[in-house]
Structures are given as structure tokens and as C-alpha cells.
Coordinates of C-alpha atoms and ligand atoms in Angstrom, one line a residue:
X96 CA -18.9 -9.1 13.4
X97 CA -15.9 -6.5 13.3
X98 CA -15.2 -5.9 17.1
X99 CA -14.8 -8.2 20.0
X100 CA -14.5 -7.1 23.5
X101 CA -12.6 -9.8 26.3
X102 CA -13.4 -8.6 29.9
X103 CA -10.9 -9.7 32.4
X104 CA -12.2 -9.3 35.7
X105 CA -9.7 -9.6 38.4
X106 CA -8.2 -6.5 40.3
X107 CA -5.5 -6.3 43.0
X108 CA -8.2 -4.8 45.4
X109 CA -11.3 -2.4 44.4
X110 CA -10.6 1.4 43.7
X111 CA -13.1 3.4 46.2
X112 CA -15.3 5.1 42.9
X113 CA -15.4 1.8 40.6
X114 CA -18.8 0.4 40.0
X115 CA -17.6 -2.2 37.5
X116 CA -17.8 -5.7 37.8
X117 CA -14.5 -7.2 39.2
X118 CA -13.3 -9.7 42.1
X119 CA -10.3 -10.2 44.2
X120 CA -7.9 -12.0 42.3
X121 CA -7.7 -15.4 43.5
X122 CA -5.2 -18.0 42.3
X123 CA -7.4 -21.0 41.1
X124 CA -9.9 -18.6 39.8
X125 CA -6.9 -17.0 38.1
X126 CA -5.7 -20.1 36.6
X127 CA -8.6 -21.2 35.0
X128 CA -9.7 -18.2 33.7
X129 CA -7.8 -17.7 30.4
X130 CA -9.4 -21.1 29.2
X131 CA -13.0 -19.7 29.7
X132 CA -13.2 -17.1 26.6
X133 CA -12.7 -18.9 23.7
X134 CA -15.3 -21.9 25.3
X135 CA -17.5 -19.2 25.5
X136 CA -16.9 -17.2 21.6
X137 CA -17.7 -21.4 20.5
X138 CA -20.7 -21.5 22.3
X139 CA -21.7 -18.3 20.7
X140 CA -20.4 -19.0 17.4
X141 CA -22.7 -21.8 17.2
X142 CA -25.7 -19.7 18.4
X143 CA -24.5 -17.2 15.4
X144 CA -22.3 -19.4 12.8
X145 CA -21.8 -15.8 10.8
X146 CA -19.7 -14.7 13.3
X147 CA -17.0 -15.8 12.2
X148 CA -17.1 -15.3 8.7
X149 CA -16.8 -11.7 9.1
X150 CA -12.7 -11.1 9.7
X151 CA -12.7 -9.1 13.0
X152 CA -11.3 -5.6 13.1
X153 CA -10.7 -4.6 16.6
X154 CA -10.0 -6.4 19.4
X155 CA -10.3 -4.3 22.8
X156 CA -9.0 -6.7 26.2
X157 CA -10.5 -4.9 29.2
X158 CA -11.5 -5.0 32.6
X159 CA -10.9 -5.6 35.8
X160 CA -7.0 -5.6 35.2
X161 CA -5.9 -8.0 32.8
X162 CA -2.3 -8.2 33.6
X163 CA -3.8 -9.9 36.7
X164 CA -3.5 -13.2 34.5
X165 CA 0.0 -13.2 34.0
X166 CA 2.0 -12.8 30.7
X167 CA 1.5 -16.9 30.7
X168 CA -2.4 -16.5 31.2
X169 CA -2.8 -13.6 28.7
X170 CA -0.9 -16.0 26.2
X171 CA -3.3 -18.8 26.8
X172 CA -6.1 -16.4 26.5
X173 CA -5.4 -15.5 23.1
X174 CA -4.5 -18.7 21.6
X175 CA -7.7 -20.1 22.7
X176 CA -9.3 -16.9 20.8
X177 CA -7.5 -17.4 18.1
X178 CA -8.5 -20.7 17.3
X179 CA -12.0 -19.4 17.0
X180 CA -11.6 -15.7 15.8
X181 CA -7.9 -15.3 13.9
X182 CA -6.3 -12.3 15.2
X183 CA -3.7 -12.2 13.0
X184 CA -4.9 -9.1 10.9
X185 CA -6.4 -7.4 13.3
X186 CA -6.4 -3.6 12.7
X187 CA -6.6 -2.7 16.0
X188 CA -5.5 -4.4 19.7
X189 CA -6.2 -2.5 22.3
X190 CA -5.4 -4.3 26.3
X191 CA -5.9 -1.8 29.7
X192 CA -3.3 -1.7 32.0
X193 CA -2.9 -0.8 35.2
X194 CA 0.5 1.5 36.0
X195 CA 0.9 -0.9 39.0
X196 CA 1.6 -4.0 36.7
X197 CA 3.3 -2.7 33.6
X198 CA 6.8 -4.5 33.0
X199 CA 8.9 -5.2 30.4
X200 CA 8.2 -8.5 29.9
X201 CA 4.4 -7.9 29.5
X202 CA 5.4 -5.5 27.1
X203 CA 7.1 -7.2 25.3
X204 CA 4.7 -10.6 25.2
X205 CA 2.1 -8.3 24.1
X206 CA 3.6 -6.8 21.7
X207 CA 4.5 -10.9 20.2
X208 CA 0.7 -10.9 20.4
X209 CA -0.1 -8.3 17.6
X210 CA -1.4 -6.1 20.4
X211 CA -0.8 -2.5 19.1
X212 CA -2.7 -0.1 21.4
X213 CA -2.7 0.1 25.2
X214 CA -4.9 1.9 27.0
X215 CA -3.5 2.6 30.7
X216 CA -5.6 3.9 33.9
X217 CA -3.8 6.8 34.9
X218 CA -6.9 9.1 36.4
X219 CA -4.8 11.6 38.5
X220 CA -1.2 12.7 38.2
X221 CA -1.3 13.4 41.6
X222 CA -0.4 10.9 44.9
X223 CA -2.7 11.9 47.4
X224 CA -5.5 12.1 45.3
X225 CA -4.3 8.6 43.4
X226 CA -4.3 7.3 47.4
X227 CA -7.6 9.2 48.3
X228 CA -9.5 7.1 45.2
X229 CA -7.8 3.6 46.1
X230 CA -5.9 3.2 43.2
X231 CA -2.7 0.7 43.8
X232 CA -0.3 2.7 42.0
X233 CA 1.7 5.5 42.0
X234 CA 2.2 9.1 39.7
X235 CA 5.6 7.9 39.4
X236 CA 4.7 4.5 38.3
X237 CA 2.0 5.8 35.8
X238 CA 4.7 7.9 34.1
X239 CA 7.0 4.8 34.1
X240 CA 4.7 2.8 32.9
X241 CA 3.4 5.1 29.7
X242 CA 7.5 5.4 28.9
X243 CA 7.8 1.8 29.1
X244 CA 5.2 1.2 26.7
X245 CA 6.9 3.6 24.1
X246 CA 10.2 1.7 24.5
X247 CA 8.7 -1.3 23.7
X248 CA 7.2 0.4 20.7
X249 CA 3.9 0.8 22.0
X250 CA 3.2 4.3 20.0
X251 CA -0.7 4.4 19.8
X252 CA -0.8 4.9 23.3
X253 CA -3.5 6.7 25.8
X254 CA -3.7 7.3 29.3
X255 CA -7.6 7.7 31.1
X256 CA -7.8 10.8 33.5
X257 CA -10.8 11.2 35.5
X258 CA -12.7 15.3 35.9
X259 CA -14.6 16.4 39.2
X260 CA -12.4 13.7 41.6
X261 CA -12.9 14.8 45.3
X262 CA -10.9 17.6 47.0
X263 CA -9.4 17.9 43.9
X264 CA -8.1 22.0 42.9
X265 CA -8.5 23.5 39.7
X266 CA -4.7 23.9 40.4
X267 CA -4.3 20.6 40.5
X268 CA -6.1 19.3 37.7
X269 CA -4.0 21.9 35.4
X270 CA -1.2 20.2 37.0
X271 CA -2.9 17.0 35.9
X272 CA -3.8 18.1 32.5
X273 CA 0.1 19.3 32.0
X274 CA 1.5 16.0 32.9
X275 CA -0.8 14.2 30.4
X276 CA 0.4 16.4 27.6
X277 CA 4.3 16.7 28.8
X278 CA 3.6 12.6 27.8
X279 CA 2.8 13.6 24.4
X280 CA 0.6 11.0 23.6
X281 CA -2.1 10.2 20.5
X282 CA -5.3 9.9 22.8
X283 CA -6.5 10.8 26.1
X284 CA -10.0 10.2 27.9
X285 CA -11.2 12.2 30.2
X286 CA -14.8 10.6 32.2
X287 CA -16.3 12.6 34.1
X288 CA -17.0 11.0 37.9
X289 CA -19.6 9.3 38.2
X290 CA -20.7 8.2 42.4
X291 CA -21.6 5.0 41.9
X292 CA -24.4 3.8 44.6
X293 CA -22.9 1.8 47.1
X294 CA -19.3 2.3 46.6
X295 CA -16.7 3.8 49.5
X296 CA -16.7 6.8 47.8
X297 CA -20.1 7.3 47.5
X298 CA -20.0 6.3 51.3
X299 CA -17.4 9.3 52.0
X300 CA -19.1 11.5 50.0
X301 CA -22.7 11.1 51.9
X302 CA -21.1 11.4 55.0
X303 CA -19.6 14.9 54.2
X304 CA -15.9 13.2 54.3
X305 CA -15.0 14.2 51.0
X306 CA -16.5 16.7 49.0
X307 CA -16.8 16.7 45.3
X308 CA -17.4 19.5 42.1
X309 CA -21.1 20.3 41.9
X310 CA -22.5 20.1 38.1
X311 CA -21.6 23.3 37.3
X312 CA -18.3 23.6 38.3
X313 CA -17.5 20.1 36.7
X314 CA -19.1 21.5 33.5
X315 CA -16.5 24.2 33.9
X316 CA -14.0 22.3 34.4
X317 CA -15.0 20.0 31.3
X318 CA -15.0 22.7 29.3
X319 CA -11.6 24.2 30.5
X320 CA -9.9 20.6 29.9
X321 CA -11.5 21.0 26.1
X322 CA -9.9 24.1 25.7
X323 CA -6.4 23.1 26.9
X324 CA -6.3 19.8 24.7
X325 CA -7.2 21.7 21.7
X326 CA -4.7 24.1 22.0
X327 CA -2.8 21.3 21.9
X328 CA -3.5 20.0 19.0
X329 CA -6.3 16.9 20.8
X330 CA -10.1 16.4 18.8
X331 CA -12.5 16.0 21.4
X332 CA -13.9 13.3 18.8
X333 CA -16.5 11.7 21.4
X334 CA -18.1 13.2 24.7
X335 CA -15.5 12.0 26.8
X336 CA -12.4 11.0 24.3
X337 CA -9.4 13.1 22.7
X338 CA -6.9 12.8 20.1
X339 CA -4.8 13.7 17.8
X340 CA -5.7 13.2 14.0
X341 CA -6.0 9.8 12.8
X342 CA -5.4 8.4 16.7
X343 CA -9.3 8.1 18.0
X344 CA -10.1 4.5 19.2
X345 CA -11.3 2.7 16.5
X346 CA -13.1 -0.1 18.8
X347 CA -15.1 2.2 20.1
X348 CA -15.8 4.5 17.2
X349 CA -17.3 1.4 15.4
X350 CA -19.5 0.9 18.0
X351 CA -21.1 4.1 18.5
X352 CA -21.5 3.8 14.6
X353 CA -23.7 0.8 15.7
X354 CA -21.8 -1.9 14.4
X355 CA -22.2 -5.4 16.1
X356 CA -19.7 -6.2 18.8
X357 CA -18.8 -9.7 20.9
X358 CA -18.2 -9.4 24.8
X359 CA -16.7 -11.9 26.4
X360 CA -16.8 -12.8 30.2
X361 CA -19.0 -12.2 33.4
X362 CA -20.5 -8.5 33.0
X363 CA -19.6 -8.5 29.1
X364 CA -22.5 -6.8 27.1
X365 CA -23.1 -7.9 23.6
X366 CA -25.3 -6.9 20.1
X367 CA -25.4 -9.2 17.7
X368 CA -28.5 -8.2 15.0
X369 CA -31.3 -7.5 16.8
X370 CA -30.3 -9.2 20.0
X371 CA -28.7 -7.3 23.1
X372 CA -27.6 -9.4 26.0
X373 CA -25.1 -8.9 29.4
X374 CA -23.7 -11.6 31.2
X375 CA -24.8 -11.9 34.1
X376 CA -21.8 -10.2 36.8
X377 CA -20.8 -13.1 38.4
X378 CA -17.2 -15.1 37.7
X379 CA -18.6 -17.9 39.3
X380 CA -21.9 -18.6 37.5
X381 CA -20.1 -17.9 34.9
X382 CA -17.5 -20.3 35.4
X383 CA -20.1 -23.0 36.2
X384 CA -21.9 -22.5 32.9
X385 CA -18.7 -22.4 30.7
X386 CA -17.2 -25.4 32.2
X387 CA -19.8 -27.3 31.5
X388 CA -19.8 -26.1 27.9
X389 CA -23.1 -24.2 28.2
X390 CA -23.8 -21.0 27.8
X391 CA -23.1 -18.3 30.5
X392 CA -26.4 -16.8 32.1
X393 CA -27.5 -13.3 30.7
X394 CA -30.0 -10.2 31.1
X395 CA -31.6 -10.7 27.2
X396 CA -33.4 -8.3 25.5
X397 CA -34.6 -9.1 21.4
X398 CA -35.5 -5.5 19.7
X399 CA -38.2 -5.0 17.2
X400 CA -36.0 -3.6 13.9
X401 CA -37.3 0.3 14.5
X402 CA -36.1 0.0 18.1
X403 CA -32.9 -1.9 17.2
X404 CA -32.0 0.8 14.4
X405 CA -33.1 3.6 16.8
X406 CA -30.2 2.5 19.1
X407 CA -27.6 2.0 16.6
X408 CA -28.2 5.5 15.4
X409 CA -28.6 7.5 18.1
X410 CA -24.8 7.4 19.6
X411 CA -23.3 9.0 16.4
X412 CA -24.6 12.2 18.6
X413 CA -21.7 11.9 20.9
X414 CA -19.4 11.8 18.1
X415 CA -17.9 14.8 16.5
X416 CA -18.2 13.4 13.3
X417 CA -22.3 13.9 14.3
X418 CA -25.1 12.1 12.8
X419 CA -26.9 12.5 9.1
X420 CA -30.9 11.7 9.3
X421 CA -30.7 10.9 5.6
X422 CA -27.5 8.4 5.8
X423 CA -29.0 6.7 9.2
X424 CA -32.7 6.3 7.1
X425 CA -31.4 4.8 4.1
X426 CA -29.2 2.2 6.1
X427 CA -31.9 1.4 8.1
X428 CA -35.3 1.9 6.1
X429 CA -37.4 1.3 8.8
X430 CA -36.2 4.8 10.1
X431 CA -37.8 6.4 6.6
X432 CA -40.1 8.0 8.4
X433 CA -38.3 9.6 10.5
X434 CA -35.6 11.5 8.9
X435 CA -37.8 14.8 8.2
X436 CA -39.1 14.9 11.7
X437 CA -35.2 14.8 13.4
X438 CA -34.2 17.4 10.9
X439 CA -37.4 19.6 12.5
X440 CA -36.3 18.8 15.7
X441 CA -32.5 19.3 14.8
X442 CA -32.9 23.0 13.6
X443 CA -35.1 23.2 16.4
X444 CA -32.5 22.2 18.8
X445 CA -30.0 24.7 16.6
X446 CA -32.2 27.5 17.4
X447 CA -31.3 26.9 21.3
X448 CA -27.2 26.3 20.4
X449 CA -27.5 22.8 21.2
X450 CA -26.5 21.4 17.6
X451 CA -25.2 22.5 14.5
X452 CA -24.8 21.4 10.7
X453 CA -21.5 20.7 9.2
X454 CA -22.7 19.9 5.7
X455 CA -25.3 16.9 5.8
X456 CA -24.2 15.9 9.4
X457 CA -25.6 17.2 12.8
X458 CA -23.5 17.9 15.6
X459 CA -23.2 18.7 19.6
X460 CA -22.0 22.4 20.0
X461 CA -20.5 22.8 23.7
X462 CA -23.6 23.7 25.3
X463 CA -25.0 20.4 23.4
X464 CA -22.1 18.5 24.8
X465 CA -22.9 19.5 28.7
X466 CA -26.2 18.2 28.0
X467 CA -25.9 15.7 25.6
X468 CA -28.6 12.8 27.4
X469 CA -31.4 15.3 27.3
X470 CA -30.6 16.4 23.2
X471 CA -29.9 12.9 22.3
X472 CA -33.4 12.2 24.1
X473 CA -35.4 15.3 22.5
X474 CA -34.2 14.3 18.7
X475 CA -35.3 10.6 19.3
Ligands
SF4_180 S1 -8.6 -1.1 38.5 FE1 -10.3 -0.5 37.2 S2 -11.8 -2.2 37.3 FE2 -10.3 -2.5 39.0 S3 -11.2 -1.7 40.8 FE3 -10.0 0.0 39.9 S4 -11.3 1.1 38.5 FE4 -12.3 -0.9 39.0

């Protein structure tokens, strides 16, 4: 297994559009948590003893906020991974962070770790849209924090924005957009909003409060963004993720390649062969299970081999680097019968200026890209 994923799920208090899973940070909860991980990877390496045999590659520490535990309870939190997973040559480390809780000495303790990519939660350049979302931070303190990281060395840097926020101008998302790249950084990802059922801003948003892009002016402004980050020199290199050559995120690209990955924690989604599970999103249960050295509870799911090749496959659509029926059928032979048909139904889909062929490979044109679901779901 190449890529392990660590959720952390605390957060100083929930942003009005997240539908993740994360709790109020509470200090016992807090405290115990950094021991709970590496029970958990031993439980799991004993359902799967080969998972440790294969040295992991990436390493991407997520959540929630993890700075929530503390530069002590980060610490703790990797040494207890590293007695079951050695992190020492780890290509790639990504941890998120918050703007509101960067500081030097984080920094720096992360960077004693081996960690060697942040990833920081920016989403708006702008304060009263920042305040309108419920994010705890600042425009000032997200530029602090991505200059902070660079003077602690922290190079392979990215910032997350996120299109189509409410009352938000195409003026100011330029405005946005221009801050980003003023920061000159190796990768930025842009999501697109989502509402997420049941969350204040859905709330707002269904009471007429706020008032959001419909699709096709966030299409538009998708594709404006595009066209701005290219000129400056950004690969949109996955649906929602720029950067500049030889700066995509490696943790991800691996696993839209369909290469097995570890989660760790409440909410942390796993696929390991043909299994698929998600831990169930609850830090309790979680706790109670882990503490008691069993196994967390989980929504499982076992796939037949077509249906677990299928999935592996099918992501390398929202990559640029595309997908190649002939590659994806002689690494999975199961899928041998299926090449010819998705190359009919690939030219078919170039015939509407959904796709088109670099070479061997298939790929998203722009018009693809705004509809990516329904070609993904038409091929396959
Ligand atoms: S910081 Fe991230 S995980 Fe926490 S509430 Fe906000 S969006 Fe959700």
C-alpha cells in the first residue's frame, strides 16, 4: 500500500458550507486522540499483514483541522504511525492547515517531522465573504500564514479556493484569483460549492438569505478561472486541481490512478484489494472501538474483480493525463472485454467535443470537464 490518509477531526467551530465529518474540539477528546491512529493502522495491519511490506509513498494528514492537536499531539501522532508504517522516506507529506492556527513553531515541528507539503484552506481572499462562510480566519492571516510556511521552507505549497461562494462578484473572485497568484505558489485547487443538505448555508440559501451562482454562471466562472491559471503558467491536471509542472499532488494522483490507500480515523474511507470500507463518522464510537483494541465500526462493501477494476479505472477521466482502454485492460484483464466497446463510445463522445485523443490516452476537453459525471457515466 503506497498512500495513507490520517483524518483529524477537530475544528475550532463548523464553517456554514462544510458537510465533512468534524466535532468541537474538546480537551480530553483532544488528548487522547493522537494515540488512536496507530492502534487503529495495527488492527488493520493484522487484518492485511501486506500492508506493511509495501514502503509507503505519500502520507496526506487531513481533516477537521489538525493543528487542533497541538504541535505535542501531532508529534505523538506520528511516532505512533511510525512504529507501524516508517515514514522516514516518504516521498510525499502533505498536513492541511488552517490560516487561523499556522505559527512558527508548528512550522517548524512539522517540518522535524519530514512533512514536506502543506496544503492550507484559504477559499476566499476576501473578509466579508471569509465571515459570510464561517471561516475563523482572516485574508490577512491566510497571506501570513502561506509566507510563513515559505520561511520555514515549506516550498511545495498550495492554498484551496472555493468557485460559486454566495454574493460573491466576478470582481471579486478576480480579485481572489490575483491574490492566489501574487503568492506564487506550485498548486492551487479550486472546488466548486457544493450546498451540502442540512448545513447553515444551505439553510441561508433556502430561505432566499444568500444567493448563489446558478450552473451556468459557475460553469463560466470555472472556465474563466481555467483560463487565468493557465496564462499563468498552472495545468488544470485534475477537475478541480492546478499546478505548475512537476507540482500536482502526488497523494491524490495515485489514487485516482486506483492505487490502494489506508484512512485512518472516524469518517476515513479506505480500498485495500477488493475491499472498500468508511468508518463510521462518529469520534466516539470510534474511540470506544479503538480503546478497546478492536476495530472501529464501518459502512463495508467487498467488490466482484470487474466491479473493483471498473472503479479503479474510471477516475483517470478526471485527470489530464486521461485514460488508455488498452493500458486499463491489460492491468486488469477482467476489463478485456471491454476495451473495444469504450473506444466506440470514446470516439463517440469525441464526435460531441466531450473527449479527445492525445496519442493512446483519452481525455476531457472543456465541455467534457463541465460535464464530467455524465461522460465518465456514458463510457462505463
Ligand atoms: S475547517 Fe474544514 S473541516 Fe473544519 S468546519 Fe471548516 S471546512 Fe469543515
Amino acid at each position: 500500500m503506497k498512500h495513507l490518509y490520517i483524518h483529524v477531526p477537530f475544528c475550532k467551530g463548523k464553517c456554514f458550507y462544510c458537510g465533512f465529518y468534524s466535532v468541537m474540539a474538546e480537551t480530553h477528546m483532544v488528548a487522547i486522540y493522537p494515540e488512536l491512529p496507530k492502534v487503529e493502522s495495527l488492527l488493520r495491519t493484522s487484518e492485511f499483514p501486506e500492508l506493511s511490506k509495501e514502503p509507503l509513498e505519500t502520507v496526506y494528514m487531513g481533516g477537521g483541522t489538525p493543528a487542533m492537536l497541538g504541535v505535542e499531539g501531532i508529534k505523538s501522532l506520528v511516532n505512533g504511525i511510525n512504529e507501524v508504517f516508517p515514514l522516514h522516506a516518504i516521498k510525499e507529506w502533505t498536513v492541511e492547515l488552517n490560516p487561523a492556527h499556522v505559527s512558527g513553531e508548528l512550522l517548524e515541528a512539522l517540518r522535524e517531522m519530514g512533512v514536506n507539503r502543506l496544503s492550507i484552506g484559504v477559499q476566499s481572499f476576501c473578509d466579508q465573504t471569509l465571515k459570510r462562510i464561517g471561516r475563523k480566519h482572516s485574508m490577512q492571516e491566510a497571506l501570513t500564514a502561506v509566507r510563513l510556511a515559505r520561511t520555514h521552507g515549506f516550498e511545495n505549497t498550495g492554498v484551496d479556493l472555493i468557485a460559486g461562494l454566495p454574493n460573491v462578484t466576478p470582481a471579486e473572485w478576480s480579485v481572489t484569483l490575483e491574490q492566489a497568484l501574487s503568492l506564487d505558489l506550485p498548486h492551487l485547487s479550486v472546488y466548486a460549492l457544493s450546498v451540502e443538505e442540512g448545513t447553515p448555508l444551505a439553510q441561508q440559501i433556502g430561505l432566499g438569505k444568500l444567493t448563489i451562482p446558478d450552473d451556468d454562471e459557475l460553469l463560466d466562472v470555472l472556465a474563466a478561472t481555467e483560463e487565468v491559471l493557465k496564462a499563468a503558467g498552472y495545468e488544470r491536471y485534475e477537475i478541480s486541481n492546478y499546478a505548475k509542472p512537476g507540482s500536482a499532488c502526488e497523494h491524490n494522483v495515485g489514487i485516482w490512478r486506483g492505487n490502494d490507500f489506508l484512512g485512518l480515523g472516524p469518517a476515513a474511507s479506505s480500498r485495500i484489494h477488493s475491499r472498500r470500507w468508511t468508518n463510521r463518522s462518529s469520534l466516539s464510537d470510534y474511540m470506544e472501538s479503538v480503546l478497546q483494541n478492536t476495530l472501529p465500526p464501518r459502512e463495508e462493501e467487498a467488490l466482484d474483480p470487474l466491479a473493483d477494476a471498473l472503479e479503479r479505472v474510471t477516475f483517470a477521466m478526471r485527470l489530464k493525463e486521461g485514460f488508455d482502454p488498452y493500458a486499463a485492460a491489460s492491468r486488469f484483464p477482467v476489463l478485456a472485454a471491454q476495451a473495444d466497446r469504450w473506444e466506440e463510445r470514446l470516439e463517440a463522445c469525441a464526435r460531441q467535443g466531450l473527449v479527445e485523443r492525445g496519442g493512446v490516452r483519452w481525455c476531457l476537453t472543456a465541455r467534457g470537464r463541465e460535464v464530467c459525471d455524465a461522460v465518465i457515466r456514458e463510457i462505463f
